Tab-separated table of C-alpha atoms and ligand atoms in Angstrom:
chain	number	residue	atom	x	y	z
A	1	MET	CA	-0.144	0.089	-0.036
A	2	LYS	CA	1.445	3.327	-0.987
A	3	GLU	CA	2.001	5.700	1.820
A	4	SER	CA	0.722	9.729	1.634
A	5	ILE	CA	2.582	11.532	4.163
A	6	HIS	CA	1.115	15.001	4.580
A	7	ASP	CA	3.143	16.119	7.545
A	8	MET	CA	5.596	13.944	10.204
A	9	PRO	CA	6.203	14.994	13.629
A	10	SER	CA	9.330	16.569	14.740
A	11	LEU	CA	10.076	17.270	18.590
A	12	GLN	CA	12.389	19.950	17.594
A	13	ASN	CA	9.696	21.758	16.337
A	14	ALA	CA	7.193	20.899	18.881
A	15	LYS	CA	9.099	22.678	21.268
A	16	LYS	CA	9.386	26.075	19.557
A	17	ARG	CA	7.279	28.913	21.291
A	18	THR	CA	7.253	31.962	19.249
A	19	ARG	CA	5.511	35.241	19.848
A	20	ALA	CA	3.211	34.493	16.819
A	21	PRO	CA	-0.323	35.373	17.567
A	22	ILE	CA	-2.746	32.602	18.080
A	23	VAL	CA	-4.991	31.823	15.565
A	24	PHE	CA	-8.259	31.386	15.972
A	25	SER	CA	-10.376	29.608	13.055
A	26	ARG	CA	-13.905	28.580	12.521
A	27	GLU	CA	-14.009	25.331	10.735
A	28	ASP	CA	-16.411	24.366	8.201
A	29	LEU	CA	-16.103	20.590	7.570
A	30	VAL	CA	-15.131	19.373	4.200
A	31	ILE	CA	-17.196	15.959	3.473
A	32	SER	CA	-16.998	14.350	-0.024
A	33	SER	CA	-20.128	12.897	-1.119
A	34	ARG	CA	-18.334	9.373	-1.799
A	35	LEU	CA	-17.642	9.460	2.087
A	36	ARG	CA	-21.074	10.210	2.920
A	37	GLU	CA	-22.418	7.410	0.611
A	38	PHE	CA	-19.705	4.811	1.991
A	39	ALA	CA	-20.781	5.770	5.635
A	40	ARG	CA	-24.344	4.582	5.365
A	41	GLY	CA	-25.011	1.636	7.562
A	42	LYS	CA	-21.148	1.585	8.517
A	43	ARG	CA	-19.998	1.755	12.121
A	44	TYR	CA	-17.080	3.734	14.147
A	45	PHE	CA	-15.425	2.610	17.442
A	46	ILE	CA	-13.138	4.797	19.245
A	47	ARG	CA	-10.917	3.721	22.202
A	48	THR	CA	-9.742	6.628	24.421
A	49	TYR	CA	-6.712	6.421	26.539
A	50	GLY	CA	-5.579	9.234	29.035
A	51	CYS	CA	-6.611	12.189	30.078
A	52	GLN	CA	-9.844	14.430	29.674
A	53	ALA	CA	-8.372	16.512	26.603
A	54	ASN	CA	-8.278	13.355	24.916
A	55	VAL	CA	-12.015	12.515	25.816
A	56	VAL	CA	-12.992	15.962	24.584
A	57	ASP	CA	-10.866	15.313	20.932
A	58	SER	CA	-12.568	11.848	20.974
A	59	GLU	CA	-16.174	13.710	21.229
A	60	THR	CA	-15.056	15.919	18.221
A	61	ILE	CA	-13.786	12.772	16.361
A	62	ALA	CA	-17.003	11.373	16.949
A	63	GLY	CA	-18.944	14.410	16.245
A	64	ILE	CA	-17.221	14.374	12.454
A	65	LEU	CA	-18.012	10.602	12.010
A	66	GLU	CA	-21.431	11.167	12.887
A	67	GLU	CA	-21.462	14.155	10.379
A	68	ILE	CA	-20.266	12.074	7.753
A	69	GLY	CA	-22.787	9.519	8.748
A	70	PHE	CA	-21.298	6.815	10.250
A	71	VAL	CA	-23.106	5.394	13.540
A	72	SER	CA	-21.182	4.533	16.933
A	73	SER	CA	-20.472	0.799	17.890
A	74	ASN	CA	-19.338	-0.622	21.395
A	75	GLN	CA	-17.677	-3.514	19.544
A	76	MET	CA	-14.432	-3.178	17.910
A	77	GLU	CA	-14.592	-6.248	15.590
A	78	ASP	CA	-17.775	-5.254	13.362
A	79	SER	CA	-16.680	-1.367	12.978
A	80	ASP	CA	-15.307	-0.130	9.741
A	81	VAL	CA	-13.170	2.755	11.284
A	82	ILE	CA	-11.416	1.825	14.574
A	83	LEU	CA	-9.391	4.627	16.174
A	84	LEU	CA	-7.320	4.511	18.851
A	85	ASN	CA	-6.591	8.048	20.760
A	86	THR	CA	-3.697	7.861	22.431
A	87	CYS	CA	-1.692	8.879	25.613
A	88	ALA	CA	1.830	9.317	25.819
A	89	VAL	CA	2.402	10.679	29.272
A	90	ARG	CA	4.238	7.203	30.490
A	91	GLU	CA	5.479	4.112	28.986
A	92	ASN	CA	2.684	1.777	30.350
A	93	ALA	CA	0.115	3.687	28.404
A	94	GLU	CA	2.082	3.270	25.353
A	95	ASP	CA	2.531	-0.405	25.670
A	96	LYS	CA	-1.253	-0.903	26.201
A	97	VAL	CA	-1.721	0.667	22.429
A	98	PHE	CA	0.926	-1.392	21.152
A	99	GLY	CA	-0.456	-4.556	22.400
A	100	GLU	CA	-3.802	-3.607	21.151
A	101	VAL	CA	-2.873	-2.639	17.566
A	102	GLY	CA	-0.992	-6.110	17.543
A	103	ALA	CA	-4.320	-7.835	18.591
A	104	LEU	CA	-6.166	-6.384	15.577
A	105	LYS	CA	-3.438	-7.596	12.925
A	106	ASN	CA	-5.678	-10.666	11.812
A	107	LEU	CA	-9.060	-8.385	11.670
A	108	PHE	CA	-7.164	-6.179	9.025
A	109	SER	CA	-5.821	-8.575	6.631
A	110	LYS	CA	-8.932	-10.037	5.947
A	111	ASN	CA	-10.566	-6.706	5.018
A	112	SER	CA	-9.210	-3.905	3.485
A	113	LYS	CA	-12.110	-1.640	3.243
A	114	LYS	CA	-11.567	-0.833	6.804
A	115	VAL	CA	-9.611	2.088	8.800
A	116	LEU	CA	-7.302	1.319	11.818
A	117	GLY	CA	-6.139	4.961	12.788
A	118	ILE	CA	-3.770	5.836	15.448
A	119	CYS	CA	-4.314	9.559	16.885
A	120	GLY	CA	-3.630	11.471	19.818
A	121	CYS	CA	-0.441	12.189	21.816
A	122	MET	CA	1.539	8.959	20.673
A	123	ALA	CA	1.206	9.965	17.042
A	124	GLN	CA	3.105	13.057	17.916
A	125	GLU	CA	5.953	11.485	18.931
A	126	PRO	CA	8.710	10.878	15.807
A	127	HIS	CA	9.618	7.112	17.078
A	128	VAL	CA	6.449	6.069	17.785
A	129	VAL	CA	5.105	6.914	14.253
A	130	GLU	CA	8.245	5.249	13.022
A	131	SER	CA	7.658	2.128	14.757
A	132	ILE	CA	4.006	2.070	13.455
A	133	ARG	CA	5.305	2.013	9.921
A	134	LYS	CA	7.951	-0.487	10.393
A	135	HIS	CA	5.774	-2.950	12.700
A	136	TYR	CA	1.951	-2.524	11.896
A	137	PRO	CA	1.051	-2.466	8.457
A	138	GLN	CA	-2.342	-2.617	9.559
A	139	VAL	CA	-2.515	0.858	10.605
A	140	ASN	CA	-3.554	2.868	7.900
A	141	LEU	CA	-4.092	6.195	9.269
A	142	ILE	CA	-2.138	8.127	11.514
A	143	PHE	CA	-2.708	11.891	12.432
A	144	GLY	CA	-1.897	14.079	15.414
A	145	THR	CA	-3.542	16.383	17.978
A	146	HIS	CA	-3.341	19.321	15.556
A	147	ASN	CA	-4.955	17.804	12.697
A	148	ILE	CA	-8.338	16.439	13.829
A	149	LYS	CA	-9.847	19.457	11.689
A	150	HIS	CA	-8.717	17.622	8.565
A	151	PHE	CA	-9.809	14.133	9.733
A	152	ALA	CA	-12.625	13.747	7.123
A	153	GLN	CA	-10.549	14.599	4.216
A	154	LEU	CA	-7.807	12.082	5.863
A	155	LEU	CA	-10.403	9.284	5.974
A	156	ASP	CA	-11.536	10.052	2.136
A	157	GLU	CA	-7.949	9.551	1.114
A	158	VAL	CA	-7.245	6.178	2.807
A	159	LEU	CA	-10.726	4.966	1.699
A	160	PHE	CA	-10.757	5.938	-1.942
A	161	GLU	CA	-7.331	6.407	-2.889
A	162	ASN	CA	-6.258	3.144	-0.664
A	163	LYS	CA	-3.079	4.912	0.702
A	164	LYS	CA	-1.921	4.714	4.137
A	165	VAL	CA	-2.296	8.432	5.285
A	166	ILE	CA	0.119	10.242	7.724
A	167	GLU	CA	-0.709	13.520	8.922
A	168	VAL	CA	1.145	14.777	12.140
A	169	SER	CA	1.924	18.478	12.576
A	170	SER	CA	4.268	19.652	15.365
A	171	CYS	CA	3.265	23.120	15.522
A	172	GLU	CA	2.396	25.590	18.134
A	173	GLY	CA	-1.577	24.916	17.154
A	174	GLU	CA	-4.729	26.834	16.669
A	175	VAL	CA	-7.916	27.385	18.540
A	176	ILE	CA	-10.486	25.743	16.730
A	177	GLU	CA	-14.222	26.606	17.029
A	178	ASN	CA	-17.520	25.140	15.407
A	179	LEU	CA	-16.376	21.377	14.801
A	180	PRO	CA	-19.189	19.433	15.728
A	181	LYS	CA	-19.070	17.143	18.935
A	182	ILE	CA	-21.036	14.256	20.402
A	183	GLN	CA	-20.750	14.698	24.157
A	184	LEU	CA	-20.552	11.113	25.961
A	185	GLU	CA	-22.387	11.897	29.020
A	186	GLN	CA	-26.072	13.523	29.399
A	187	TYR	CA	-25.662	15.251	32.317
A	188	LYS	CA	-21.812	16.078	32.835
A	189	ALA	CA	-19.621	17.756	30.310
A	190	PHE	CA	-16.037	18.795	29.787
A	191	VAL	CA	-15.458	22.282	28.407
A	192	ASN	CA	-11.838	23.023	26.852
A	193	ILE	CA	-11.120	26.748	28.079
A	194	MET	CA	-7.683	26.612	26.773
A	195	TYR	CA	-5.125	24.015	24.710
A	196	GLY	CA	-1.369	23.367	24.908
A	197	CYS	CA	1.067	24.122	27.928
A	198	ASP	CA	3.932	26.454	28.182
A	199	LYS	CA	5.236	24.961	31.253
A	200	PHE	CA	7.748	22.362	30.085
A	201	CYS	CA	7.870	20.469	33.478
A	202	THR	CA	11.148	18.578	32.816
A	203	TYR	CA	9.703	15.063	32.885
A	204	CYS	CA	6.379	16.005	30.821
A	205	ILE	CA	5.708	15.307	27.165
A	206	VAL	CA	2.491	17.073	26.900
A	207	PRO	CA	3.981	20.394	25.809
A	208	TYR	CA	5.408	18.606	22.756
A	209	THR	CA	2.189	16.773	22.121
A	210	ARG	CA	-0.215	19.480	22.434
A	211	GLY	CA	1.283	22.577	21.463
A	212	LYS	CA	1.624	25.984	23.163
A	213	GLN	CA	-0.892	27.602	25.443
A	214	ARG	CA	-3.879	28.876	23.566
A	215	SER	CA	-6.899	30.178	25.521
A	216	ARG	CA	-10.345	29.891	24.160
A	217	LEU	CA	-12.165	33.564	23.687
A	218	LYS	CA	-14.399	33.925	27.156
A	219	GLU	CA	-17.678	34.548	24.778
A	220	ASP	CA	-17.194	30.755	23.228
A	221	ILE	CA	-16.616	29.212	26.452
A	222	LEU	CA	-19.565	30.983	28.297
A	223	LYS	CA	-21.900	30.078	25.013
A	224	GLU	CA	-21.146	26.505	25.251
A	225	ILE	CA	-21.807	26.497	28.810
A	226	ILE	CA	-25.173	28.340	28.536
A	227	ASP	CA	-26.061	25.823	25.590
A	228	LEU	CA	-25.176	22.849	27.805
A	229	LYS	CA	-27.182	24.177	30.650
A	230	GLU	CA	-30.038	24.551	28.221
A	231	LYS	CA	-29.802	20.959	27.162
A	232	GLY	CA	-30.292	20.096	30.868
A	233	TYR	CA	-26.584	19.452	31.898
A	234	LYS	CA	-25.887	19.687	35.366
A	235	GLU	CA	-22.106	19.857	35.682
A	236	VAL	CA	-19.211	21.339	33.842
A	237	THR	CA	-15.505	20.296	34.060
A	238	LEU	CA	-13.667	23.379	32.736
A	239	LEU	CA	-10.375	21.638	31.176
A	240	GLY	CA	-6.801	22.859	30.601
A	241	GLN	CA	-3.284	21.471	31.485
A	242	ASN	CA	-3.060	24.465	33.448
A	243	VAL	CA	-6.608	26.444	33.836
A	244	ASN	CA	-5.141	28.870	36.267
A	245	ALA	CA	-3.094	30.360	33.506
A	246	TYR	CA	-6.158	30.876	31.237
A	247	GLY	CA	-5.884	34.071	29.365
A	248	LYS	CA	-2.244	34.898	30.211
A	249	ASP	CA	-1.657	34.566	26.394
A	250	PHE	CA	-4.344	37.448	25.416
A	251	HIS	CA	-2.020	39.841	27.748
A	252	ASN	CA	-4.937	41.904	28.739
A	253	GLU	CA	-7.019	41.856	31.993
A	254	GLU	CA	-8.613	38.348	31.610
A	255	SER	CA	-7.686	35.623	34.199
A	256	PHE	CA	-8.967	32.391	35.280
A	257	ALA	CA	-10.496	33.886	38.355
A	258	THR	CA	-12.889	36.457	36.132
A	259	LEU	CA	-13.823	33.546	33.671
A	260	LEU	CA	-14.683	31.282	36.486
A	261	GLU	CA	-16.717	33.789	38.355
A	262	GLU	CA	-18.584	34.469	35.026
A	263	VAL	CA	-19.459	30.528	34.492
A	264	ALA	CA	-20.721	30.742	38.058
A	265	LYS	CA	-23.088	33.511	37.112
A	266	THR	CA	-24.634	31.561	34.221
A	267	ASP	CA	-25.822	29.401	37.054
A	268	ILE	CA	-25.022	26.013	36.243
A	269	GLU	CA	-25.580	23.789	39.169
A	270	ARG	CA	-22.284	22.531	39.200
A	271	ILE	CA	-18.635	23.830	38.327
A	272	ARG	CA	-15.409	21.698	38.361
A	273	PHE	CA	-11.913	22.529	36.817
A	274	THR	CA	-8.926	20.863	36.124
A	275	THR	CA	-5.819	20.716	36.350
A	276	SER	CA	-4.495	23.365	38.530
A	277	HIS	CA	-0.764	24.495	38.695
A	278	PRO	CA	0.298	25.755	42.294
A	279	TRP	CA	2.489	28.194	40.502
A	280	ASP	CA	-0.416	30.130	39.004
A	281	PHE	CA	-2.944	29.749	41.645
A	282	ASP	CA	-3.651	33.430	43.211
A	283	GLU	CA	-5.906	35.028	45.867
A	284	SER	CA	-8.600	36.259	43.667
A	285	MET	CA	-9.305	32.498	42.406
A	286	ILE	CA	-9.763	31.449	46.187
A	287	GLU	CA	-12.025	34.204	46.622
A	288	VAL	CA	-14.178	33.415	43.467
A	289	MET	CA	-14.237	29.698	44.579
A	290	ALA	CA	-15.477	30.838	48.017
A	291	LYS	CA	-17.863	33.101	46.774
A	292	TYR	CA	-20.235	30.870	44.667
A	293	LYS	CA	-22.244	27.857	45.499
A	294	ASN	CA	-22.000	26.378	42.431
A	295	ILE	CA	-18.456	25.690	41.957
A	296	MET	CA	-17.508	22.392	43.896
A	297	PRO	CA	-15.571	22.596	46.777
A	298	PHE	CA	-12.755	20.320	45.310
A	299	LEU	CA	-9.427	20.926	44.004
A	300	HIS	CA	-6.878	18.959	41.898
A	301	LEU	CA	-3.389	20.467	42.860
A	302	PRO	CA	-0.484	18.347	41.609
A	303	LEU	CA	2.394	18.427	44.164
A	304	GLN	CA	4.686	15.787	42.301
A	305	SER	CA	7.518	15.989	44.684
A	306	GLY	CA	7.332	17.264	48.459
A	307	SER	CA	11.495	17.734	48.296
A	308	ASN	CA	12.742	21.203	47.103
A	309	GLU	CA	15.717	19.904	45.119
A	310	ILE	CA	13.432	17.308	43.267
A	311	LEU	CA	10.684	19.969	42.594
A	312	ARG	CA	13.968	22.414	40.972
A	313	LYS	CA	14.775	19.573	38.716
A	314	MET	CA	11.270	19.173	37.620
A	315	GLY	CA	11.157	22.721	36.821
A	316	ARG	CA	7.811	23.044	39.126
A	317	ARG	CA	8.688	26.749	40.169
A	318	TYR	CA	7.094	26.552	43.315
A	319	THR	CA	8.644	25.094	46.806
A	320	ILE	CA	7.191	23.032	49.237
A	321	GLU	CA	6.739	25.788	51.615
A	322	SER	CA	4.821	27.946	49.062
A	323	TYR	CA	2.675	24.759	48.261
A	324	LEU	CA	2.034	24.253	51.983
A	325	GLU	CA	0.984	27.864	52.365
A	326	LEU	CA	-1.517	27.451	49.498
A	327	VAL	CA	-2.906	24.530	50.971
A	328	ASP	CA	-3.548	26.405	54.093
A	329	LYS	CA	-5.170	29.539	52.573
A	330	LEU	CA	-7.588	27.298	50.515
A	331	ARG	CA	-8.583	25.205	53.690
A	332	LYS	CA	-8.893	28.616	55.517
A	333	ALA	CA	-11.321	30.114	53.161
A	334	ILE	CA	-13.265	26.872	51.968
A	335	PRO	CA	-13.135	24.633	55.187
A	336	ASN	CA	-14.962	22.029	53.467
A	337	ILE	CA	-12.792	21.903	50.462
A	338	ALA	CA	-11.564	18.032	49.292
A	339	LEU	CA	-7.949	17.948	47.816
A	340	SER	CA	-6.553	15.791	45.275
A	341	THR	CA	-3.196	15.346	43.738
A	342	ASP	CA	-0.632	13.560	41.434
A	343	ILE	CA	2.752	12.485	42.689
A	344	ILE	CA	5.651	11.062	40.863
A	345	VAL	CA	8.250	8.657	42.453
A	346	GLY	CA	11.904	7.595	41.631
A	347	PHE	CA	12.766	10.986	39.546
A	348	PRO	CA	16.174	10.889	38.475
A	349	GLU	CA	18.421	10.993	41.663
A	350	GLU	CA	15.456	10.944	44.098
A	351	SER	CA	17.127	9.998	47.347
A	352	GLU	CA	15.622	8.518	50.412
A	353	GLU	CA	15.712	11.856	51.953
A	354	ASP	CA	13.754	13.310	49.326
A	355	PHE	CA	11.397	10.797	49.041
A	356	LEU	CA	10.968	11.021	52.998
A	357	CYS	CA	10.105	14.925	52.393
A	358	THR	CA	7.450	13.645	50.068
A	359	LEU	CA	5.905	11.493	52.649
A	360	GLU	CA	5.754	14.310	55.201
A	361	ALA	CA	4.132	16.854	52.362
A	362	VAL	CA	1.640	13.877	51.908
A	363	LYS	CA	0.625	13.567	55.842
A	364	LYS	CA	0.572	17.626	56.054
A	365	CYS	CA	-2.023	17.778	53.219
A	366	GLN	CA	-4.223	15.122	53.876
A	367	TYR	CA	-5.626	14.519	50.977
A	368	ASP	CA	-8.593	13.213	49.817
A	369	SER	CA	-7.531	11.543	46.709
A	370	ALA	CA	-4.440	11.012	44.863
A	371	PHE	CA	-3.095	9.521	41.548
A	372	THR	CA	0.485	8.256	41.850
A	373	PHE	CA	3.097	7.620	39.029
A	374	ILE	CA	6.409	5.555	38.916
A	375	TYR	CA	8.605	8.090	36.872
A	376	SER	CA	8.548	7.199	33.340
A	377	PRO	CA	11.275	8.843	30.934
A	378	ARG	CA	9.617	10.217	27.831
A	379	ILE	CA	11.986	10.600	24.775
A	380	GLY	CA	12.775	14.485	23.931
A	381	THR	CA	12.307	15.509	27.647
A	382	PRO	CA	15.125	17.397	29.595
A	383	ALA	CA	14.520	14.804	32.194
A	384	ALA	CA	15.292	11.993	30.080
A	385	LYS	CA	18.999	13.229	29.704
A	386	MET	CA	19.296	13.225	33.499
A	387	ASN	CA	20.700	10.161	35.166
A	388	ASP	CA	17.732	7.728	36.171
A	389	SER	CA	19.314	6.627	38.921
A	390	VAL	CA	16.802	5.192	40.986
A	391	SER	CA	16.499	1.280	40.709
A	392	ARG	CA	13.186	-0.484	39.537
A	393	VAL	CA	13.021	-2.434	43.139
A	394	THR	CA	13.386	1.060	45.103
A	395	LYS	CA	10.950	2.755	42.887
A	396	GLY	CA	8.298	0.196	43.032
A	397	GLU	CA	9.252	0.359	47.123
A	398	ARG	CA	8.531	3.849	47.181
A	399	PHE	CA	5.531	3.558	45.564
A	400	HIS	CA	4.052	1.260	47.959
A	401	ARG	CA	5.105	3.425	50.683
A	402	LEU	CA	3.287	6.452	49.109
A	403	VAL	CA	0.297	4.538	48.406
A	404	THR	CA	0.370	3.295	52.100
A	405	THR	CA	0.522	6.682	53.662
A	406	LEU	CA	-2.068	8.385	51.134
A	407	GLU	CA	-4.403	5.777	51.906
A	408	GLU	CA	-4.351	6.375	55.132
A	409	SER	CA	-5.646	10.064	55.010
A	410	ILE	CA	-7.984	9.079	52.086
A	411	ALA	CA	-9.559	6.468	54.154
A	412	LYS	CA	-9.927	9.037	57.445
A	413	LYS	CA	-11.469	11.667	55.203
A	414	ALA	CA	-13.833	8.955	53.820
A	415	GLN	CA	-14.790	8.115	57.197
A	416	ALA	CA	-15.723	11.400	58.434
A	417	TYR	CA	-18.821	11.506	55.917
A	418	VAL	CA	-20.774	8.782	57.726
A	419	GLY	CA	-23.722	9.888	59.278
A	420	LYS	CA	-23.616	13.053	56.976
A	421	ILE	CA	-26.198	13.788	54.118
A	422	VAL	CA	-24.208	14.539	51.318
A	423	SER	CA	-25.493	15.790	47.637
A	424	VAL	CA	-25.024	13.607	44.592
A	425	LEU	CA	-25.262	14.071	41.044
A	426	VAL	CA	-26.576	10.588	39.785
A	427	ASP	CA	-24.844	9.159	36.915
A	428	GLY	CA	-26.578	5.535	36.705
A	429	PRO	CA	-26.655	1.878	37.679
A	430	SER	CA	-23.585	-0.159	38.810
A	431	LYS	CA	-22.703	-2.595	35.940
A	432	LYS	CA	-22.414	-5.342	38.480
A	433	ASP	CA	-25.793	-4.894	40.359
A	434	GLU	CA	-28.698	-3.077	38.709
A	435	SER	CA	-30.331	-1.674	41.663
A	436	MET	CA	-27.291	-0.028	42.736
A	437	TYR	CA	-26.716	3.261	41.686
A	438	SER	CA	-23.721	5.741	41.952
A	439	GLY	CA	-22.732	9.311	41.387
A	440	TYR	CA	-20.225	11.934	42.998
A	441	ASN	CA	-20.782	14.236	45.737
A	442	GLU	CA	-19.406	17.947	45.667
A	443	GLN	CA	-16.463	16.734	46.812
A	444	ASN	CA	-15.927	14.490	44.095
A	445	LYS	CA	-16.304	11.271	46.353
A	446	LEU	CA	-17.794	8.309	44.731
A	447	VAL	CA	-21.063	7.367	46.533
A	448	HIS	CA	-23.484	4.124	46.223
A	449	PHE	CA	-26.721	3.852	47.091
A	450	LYS	CA	-30.183	1.863	46.017
A	451	GLY	CA	-31.838	3.692	43.451
A	452	THR	CA	-34.166	3.688	40.621
A	453	PRO	CA	-33.787	4.832	36.898
A	454	ASP	CA	-35.792	8.300	37.556
A	455	LEU	CA	-32.788	9.798	39.871
A	456	ILE	CA	-30.557	9.429	36.928
A	457	GLY	CA	-29.047	13.131	36.279
A	458	LYS	CA	-30.604	14.560	39.300
A	459	ILE	CA	-28.865	15.978	42.310
A	460	ILE	CA	-30.461	14.336	45.450
A	461	PRO	CA	-29.116	13.885	49.059
A	462	VAL	CA	-27.724	10.699	50.255
A	463	ARG	CA	-27.115	9.770	53.999
A	464	ILE	CA	-23.657	7.889	54.162
A	465	LEU	CA	-23.887	4.738	56.056
A	466	GLU	CA	-20.333	3.303	55.401
A	467	SER	CA	-17.132	4.079	54.150
A	468	HIS	CA	-14.279	2.499	52.194
A	469	THR	CA	-11.122	4.363	51.426
A	470	TYR	CA	-12.254	5.185	47.276
A	471	SER	CA	-15.985	4.928	47.999
A	472	LEU	CA	-18.993	5.846	50.281
A	473	ILE	CA	-22.124	3.560	50.543
A	474	GLY	CA	-25.164	5.499	51.399
A	475	GLU	CA	-29.138	5.529	51.264
A	476	VAL	CA	-31.555	8.076	49.269
A	477	VAL	CA	-32.896	10.563	51.989
A	478	HIS	CA	-36.785	10.858	50.586
A	479	GLU	CA	-37.581	14.508	51.755
B	1	5AD	N1	6.438	9.826	34.245
B	1	5AD	C1	5.477	9.604	35.469
B	1	5AD	N2	4.394	10.422	35.622
B	1	5AD	C2	4.341	11.630	34.821
B	1	5AD	N3	3.336	12.556	34.768
B	1	5AD	C3	3.409	13.323	33.616
B	1	5AD	N4	4.582	12.940	33.336
B	1	5AD	C4	5.107	11.752	33.762
B	1	5AD	C5	6.350	10.893	33.717
B	1	5AD	N5	7.233	11.325	32.677
B	1	5AD	C6	2.341	12.505	35.712
B	1	5AD	C7	2.385	13.675	36.710
B	1	5AD	C8	1.046	14.379	36.003
B	1	5AD	C9	0.400	13.483	35.905
B	1	5AD	C10	-0.877	13.720	34.581
B	1	5AD	O1	1.250	12.368	34.933
B	1	5AD	O2	2.339	13.443	37.782
B	1	5AD	O3	0.583	15.636	36.603
B	2	SF4	FE1	3.171	18.388	31.938
B	2	SF4	FE2	3.873	20.245	33.710
B	2	SF4	FE3	2.439	21.157	31.653
B	2	SF4	FE4	1.380	19.391	33.522
B	2	SF4	S1	2.225	21.639	33.977
B	2	SF4	S2	1.048	19.263	31.302
B	2	SF4	S3	2.895	18.295	34.348
B	2	SF4	S4	4.443	20.374	31.488
């Protein structure tokens, strides 16, 4: 099969940050009539790995596929277009994708009018694209995070010119509005407020795979939220790699605090946001969070490490003292706030002493939830050139000690809900037991209770009877 290469990824270009203004574009989809014709009665399947940015991209890709005429399927085997929207943040995420692509080989040799596409952050990595070209002939489409706007044309070329198509741009990126979107959930939605990242923490591949920081215009964000509210959505989560840096690229008065306040004034019932960087978090954001009841008392505030030396090597630009001070201010202003975090163990040259600083910080912060990771070197990042000196055994051992310490505070926080009434936005029945329903309380804790289908999408009071580390069990309070 011939290859048609439109653009190939380059880490060198991906790390450029020029002063060029942000390009805003309103895309109109170009869909050929032969593609519309082909799509009739055909199915698509998207597997999404990684973070919420990928979830939203998958919603857009699904929107484009449905606009073309494809219908969604939850079975890979009987789908005509299969896409893997991938994550590059750690090696184990990448291994899963390679495993899945390998397993699909037979499906594809039998039927040539199928599309197997790789998109998302792994597509932005030159070594991944090379490896797919060499070892996985069943993949006939590769496109990057900046190339979603051309997806319909790329699909047309694969299907009708019988080519393997690669289009991965390593650029600073644009802000694109107007692309269609199929929201995966009916009552909760993710809303991008910005794209990309300019922080370049030394371990992280994201600034290379998603381009420079670009904020969406406030009017576009507010319009999307008001539309969602009118459609019956109860909760929005504002998304960005560093939401607190929202608007900094406009070089005007716009800030995350002013945006958040206006979102709160739309009166949508629940507002969350993620991810916050401790470095950009200022007092005005705390004030807005404390002032509005529809901003949920929950904050994901990645710590990464409790050692100043490691934080410096990670390029995080805060100290453990300033992080703890921020936590203190947040707890004073919003006493019922729940905190969650991300922590990496085994960063290059992390000593036992450094690790103990992390354990100490974790004890002080008393988190309500946490994501923990073993450091994974990413090709092209500055940390990948550092001495990855901590042995696998030590990394594993530190990981376990960290999880044990975190779980003490997480379980204690969960225990404190017992006997209290919390409000829960009901998601739906559990897969294992149809009579058990679940949803999240304001502090983002998972709550299970006996329920009925009419409760789905409602915010209801639930009395907590029992706590586990990662969930609560309760009963619906009938008023
Ligand atoms: N190795 C391990 N964890 C990482 N993260 C990001 N890059 C790496 C890496 N190279 C973690 C960080 C980040 C979260 C999304 O993933 O903790 O906050
Ligand atoms: Fe990665 Fe740091 Fe940007 Fe987060 S802030 S996406 S960890 S570079």
